[in-house]
Amino acid sequence: MAKEIIIATGFYDIPYKLNVPGEELPKVTHYYSDPHFYAFQKVIVVGAMNSAVDAALEIWRKGAEVTMVIRGSSIGERVKYWIKPDIENRIEEGAIKAYFNSSIMKITPETVEVITPEGIKIIDNDWVIAATGYQPNLKFLESAGIVLSDDEVRCPVLNPETHETSVKGIYLAGVICGGMNTHRLFIENSREHAEKIIRAIASR
Ligand SMILES: Cc1cc2nc3c(=O)[nH]c(=O)nc-3n(C[C@H](O)[C@H](O)[C@H](O)COP(=O)(O)OP(=O)(O)OC[C@H]3O[C@@H](n4cnc5c(N)ncnc54)[C@H](O)[C@@H]3O)c2cc1C
């Protein structure tokens, strides 16, 4: 039996759903990987944060016809500062079409219905990439007995020096340490977790 366990499960486990008819169709995905797959096809990207913007730009650069459906009135403020002007300029020149203040109402095998400030648009469509964000699987941590904060962040309770949880011998590393606050930690500021954990284990 393992004496020590390190959990580093990130926060991409549970996508936020669109909750619209047709979301279960095989052309709809919450996980984007290879832009070449979408070349020369009609793709809708939902969302306006880093994942949506990266997907839209990469797929458009592989020759796809890309339409973004964005709930708010602009590209997300937290989009990387060197990427944001790229997407804004592609939208402004019309290379990538974007519907702001808009939401998907329905997805069919051939189309997507979008409610926009100008009314309902029916868009021909091959693929939908719903880059609508994710939540960490905190139930998994709780099922291991790990205590979470009782506020809305549900932050796992950790010893900040060792990253050991409330369960002796179980440590957390990476983004999962932030609970529902999934923007607080990223690659650069999580590397120290591994160092702390290994130091703690080695000193036992
Ligand atoms: C488009 C995009 C661009 C990004 N750009 C940057 C950037 O420029 N700089 C930066 O710092 N960060 C960036 N990030 C964020 C970065 O990817 C995350 O901060 C980082 O991956 C988190 O690392 P992690 O090890 O905590 O979790 P993850 O990298 O998510 O790794 C978790 C792993 O655990 C596995 N897993 C989950 N549950 C289980 C289970 N029950 N059993 C077994 N395995 C499981 C998963 O399959 C996965 O392999 C970006 C993210 C995205 C989506």
mmCIF file with all atom_site columns, N, CA and C in Angstrom, residues 7 18 22 33 78-79 92 111 130 132-133 146 158 162-163 170 180 198:
data_model
loop_
_atom_site.group_PDB
_atom_site.id
_atom_site.type_symbol
_atom_site.label_atom_id
_atom_site.label_alt_id
_atom_site.label_comp_id
_atom_site.label_asym_id
_atom_site.label_entity_id
_atom_site.label_seq_id
_atom_site.pdbx_PDB_ins_code
_atom_site.Cartn_x
_atom_site.Cartn_y
_atom_site.Cartn_z
_atom_site.occupancy
_atom_site.B_iso_or_equiv
_atom_site.pdbx_formal_charge
_atom_site.auth_seq_id
_atom_site.auth_comp_id
_atom_site.auth_asym_id
_atom_site.auth_atom_id
_atom_site.pdbx_PDB_model_num
ATOM 1  N N  . ILE A 1 7   ? -1.961  14.114 -5.291  1.00 0.00 ? 7   ILE A N  1
ATOM 2  C CA . ILE A 1 7   ? -3.071  14.308 -6.241  1.00 0.00 ? 7   ILE A CA 1
ATOM 3  C C  . ILE A 1 7   ? -2.823  15.610 -6.997  1.00 0.00 ? 7   ILE A C  1
ATOM 4  N N  . LEU A 1 18  ? -23.552 23.751 -21.860 1.00 0.00 ? 18  LEU A N  1
ATOM 5  C CA . LEU A 1 18  ? -24.385 24.779 -22.485 1.00 0.00 ? 18  LEU A CA 1
ATOM 6  C C  . LEU A 1 18  ? -25.852 24.606 -22.079 1.00 0.00 ? 18  LEU A C  1
ATOM 7  N N  . GLY A 1 22  ? -29.381 19.377 -28.273 1.00 0.00 ? 22  GLY A N  1
ATOM 8  C CA . GLY A 1 22  ? -28.375 19.051 -29.279 1.00 0.00 ? 22  GLY A CA 1
ATOM 9  C C  . GLY A 1 22  ? -26.959 19.009 -28.721 1.00 0.00 ? 22  GLY A C  1
ATOM 10 N N  . SER A 1 33  ? -8.426  19.874 -29.365 1.00 0.00 ? 33  SER A N  1
ATOM 11 C CA . SER A 1 33  ? -7.011  19.469 -29.433 1.00 0.00 ? 33  SER A CA 1
ATOM 12 C C  . SER A 1 33  ? -6.391  19.861 -30.762 1.00 0.00 ? 33  SER A C  1
ATOM 13 N N  . ARG A 1 78  ? -9.009  38.555 -19.228 1.00 0.00 ? 78  ARG A N  1
ATOM 14 C CA . ARG A 1 78  ? -7.859  37.739 -18.795 1.00 0.00 ? 78  ARG A CA 1
ATOM 15 C C  . ARG A 1 78  ? -7.183  37.001 -19.949 1.00 0.00 ? 78  ARG A C  1
ATOM 16 N N  . VAL A 1 79  ? -7.635  37.239 -21.189 1.00 0.00 ? 79  VAL A N  1
ATOM 17 C CA . VAL A 1 79  ? -6.962  36.612 -22.339 1.00 0.00 ? 79  VAL A CA 1
ATOM 18 C C  . VAL A 1 79  ? -5.546  37.184 -22.409 1.00 0.00 ? 79  VAL A C  1
ATOM 19 N N  . GLU A 1 92  ? -12.402 42.201 -36.008 1.00 0.00 ? 92  GLU A N  1
ATOM 20 C CA . GLU A 1 92  ? -12.681 43.512 -36.621 1.00 0.00 ? 92  GLU A CA 1
ATOM 21 C C  . GLU A 1 92  ? -12.596 43.462 -38.147 1.00 0.00 ? 92  GLU A C  1
ATOM 22 N N  . THR A 1 111 ? -27.003 22.608 -38.278 1.00 0.00 ? 111 THR A N  1
ATOM 23 C CA . THR A 1 111 ? -27.054 24.045 -37.964 1.00 0.00 ? 111 THR A CA 1
ATOM 24 C C  . THR A 1 111 ? -26.900 24.306 -36.460 1.00 0.00 ? 111 THR A C  1
ATOM 25 N N  . ALA A 1 130 ? -17.264 23.989 -27.423 1.00 0.00 ? 130 ALA A N  1
ATOM 26 C CA . ALA A 1 130 ? -17.801 24.769 -26.295 1.00 0.00 ? 130 ALA A CA 1
ATOM 27 C C  . ALA A 1 130 ? -16.675 24.966 -25.281 1.00 0.00 ? 130 ALA A C  1
ATOM 28 N N  . THR A 1 132 ? -16.318 26.627 -22.593 1.00 0.00 ? 132 THR A N  1
ATOM 29 C CA . THR A 1 132 ? -17.115 27.346 -21.591 1.00 0.00 ? 132 THR A CA 1
ATOM 30 C C  . THR A 1 132 ? -16.571 27.166 -20.175 1.00 0.00 ? 132 THR A C  1
ATOM 31 N N  . GLY A 1 133 ? -15.389 26.593 -20.079 1.00 0.00 ? 133 GLY A N  1
ATOM 32 C CA . GLY A 1 133 ? -14.751 26.471 -18.770 1.00 0.00 ? 133 GLY A CA 1
ATOM 33 C C  . GLY A 1 133 ? -15.028 25.137 -18.093 1.00 0.00 ? 133 GLY A C  1
ATOM 34 N N  . ILE A 1 146 ? -10.555 14.568 2.275   1.00 0.00 ? 146 ILE A N  1
ATOM 35 C CA . ILE A 1 146 ? -9.863  15.863 2.353   1.00 0.00 ? 146 ILE A CA 1
ATOM 36 C C  . ILE A 1 146 ? -10.873 16.963 2.695   1.00 0.00 ? 146 ILE A C  1
ATOM 37 N N  . LEU A 1 158 ? -4.783  22.923 3.282   1.00 0.00 ? 158 LEU A N  1
ATOM 38 C CA . LEU A 1 158 ? -3.421  22.400 3.086   1.00 0.00 ? 158 LEU A CA 1
ATOM 39 C C  . LEU A 1 158 ? -2.471  23.009 4.093   1.00 0.00 ? 158 LEU A C  1
ATOM 40 N N  . THR A 1 162 ? 4.086   22.154 3.304   1.00 0.00 ? 162 THR A N  1
ATOM 41 C CA . THR A 1 162 ? 4.292   20.790 2.778   1.00 0.00 ? 162 THR A CA 1
ATOM 42 C C  . THR A 1 162 ? 3.278   20.388 1.707   1.00 0.00 ? 162 THR A C  1
ATOM 43 N N  . HIS A 1 163 ? 2.198   21.129 1.625   1.00 0.00 ? 163 HIS A N  1
ATOM 44 C CA . HIS A 1 163 ? 1.057   20.804 0.751   1.00 0.00 ? 163 HIS A CA 1
ATOM 45 C C  . HIS A 1 163 ? 0.352   19.505 1.133   1.00 0.00 ? 163 HIS A C  1
ATOM 46 N N  . ILE A 1 170 ? -1.579  12.416 2.219   1.00 0.00 ? 170 ILE A N  1
ATOM 47 C CA . ILE A 1 170 ? -2.136  12.830 0.915   1.00 0.00 ? 170 ILE A CA 1
ATOM 48 C C  . ILE A 1 170 ? -1.797  14.300 0.677   1.00 0.00 ? 170 ILE A C  1
ATOM 49 N N  . MET A 1 180 ? -12.293 26.056 -6.334  1.00 0.00 ? 180 MET A N  1
ATOM 50 C CA . MET A 1 180 ? -13.073 26.632 -7.442  1.00 0.00 ? 180 MET A CA 1
ATOM 51 C C  . MET A 1 180 ? -12.403 27.876 -8.027  1.00 0.00 ? 180 MET A C  1
ATOM 52 N N  . ILE A 1 198 ? 8.009   17.020 -2.151  1.00 0.00 ? 198 ILE A N  1
ATOM 53 C CA . ILE A 1 198 ? 9.112   16.045 -2.157  1.00 0.00 ? 198 ILE A CA 1
ATOM 54 C C  . ILE A 1 198 ? 10.020  16.275 -0.944  1.00 0.00 ? 198 ILE A C  1
#
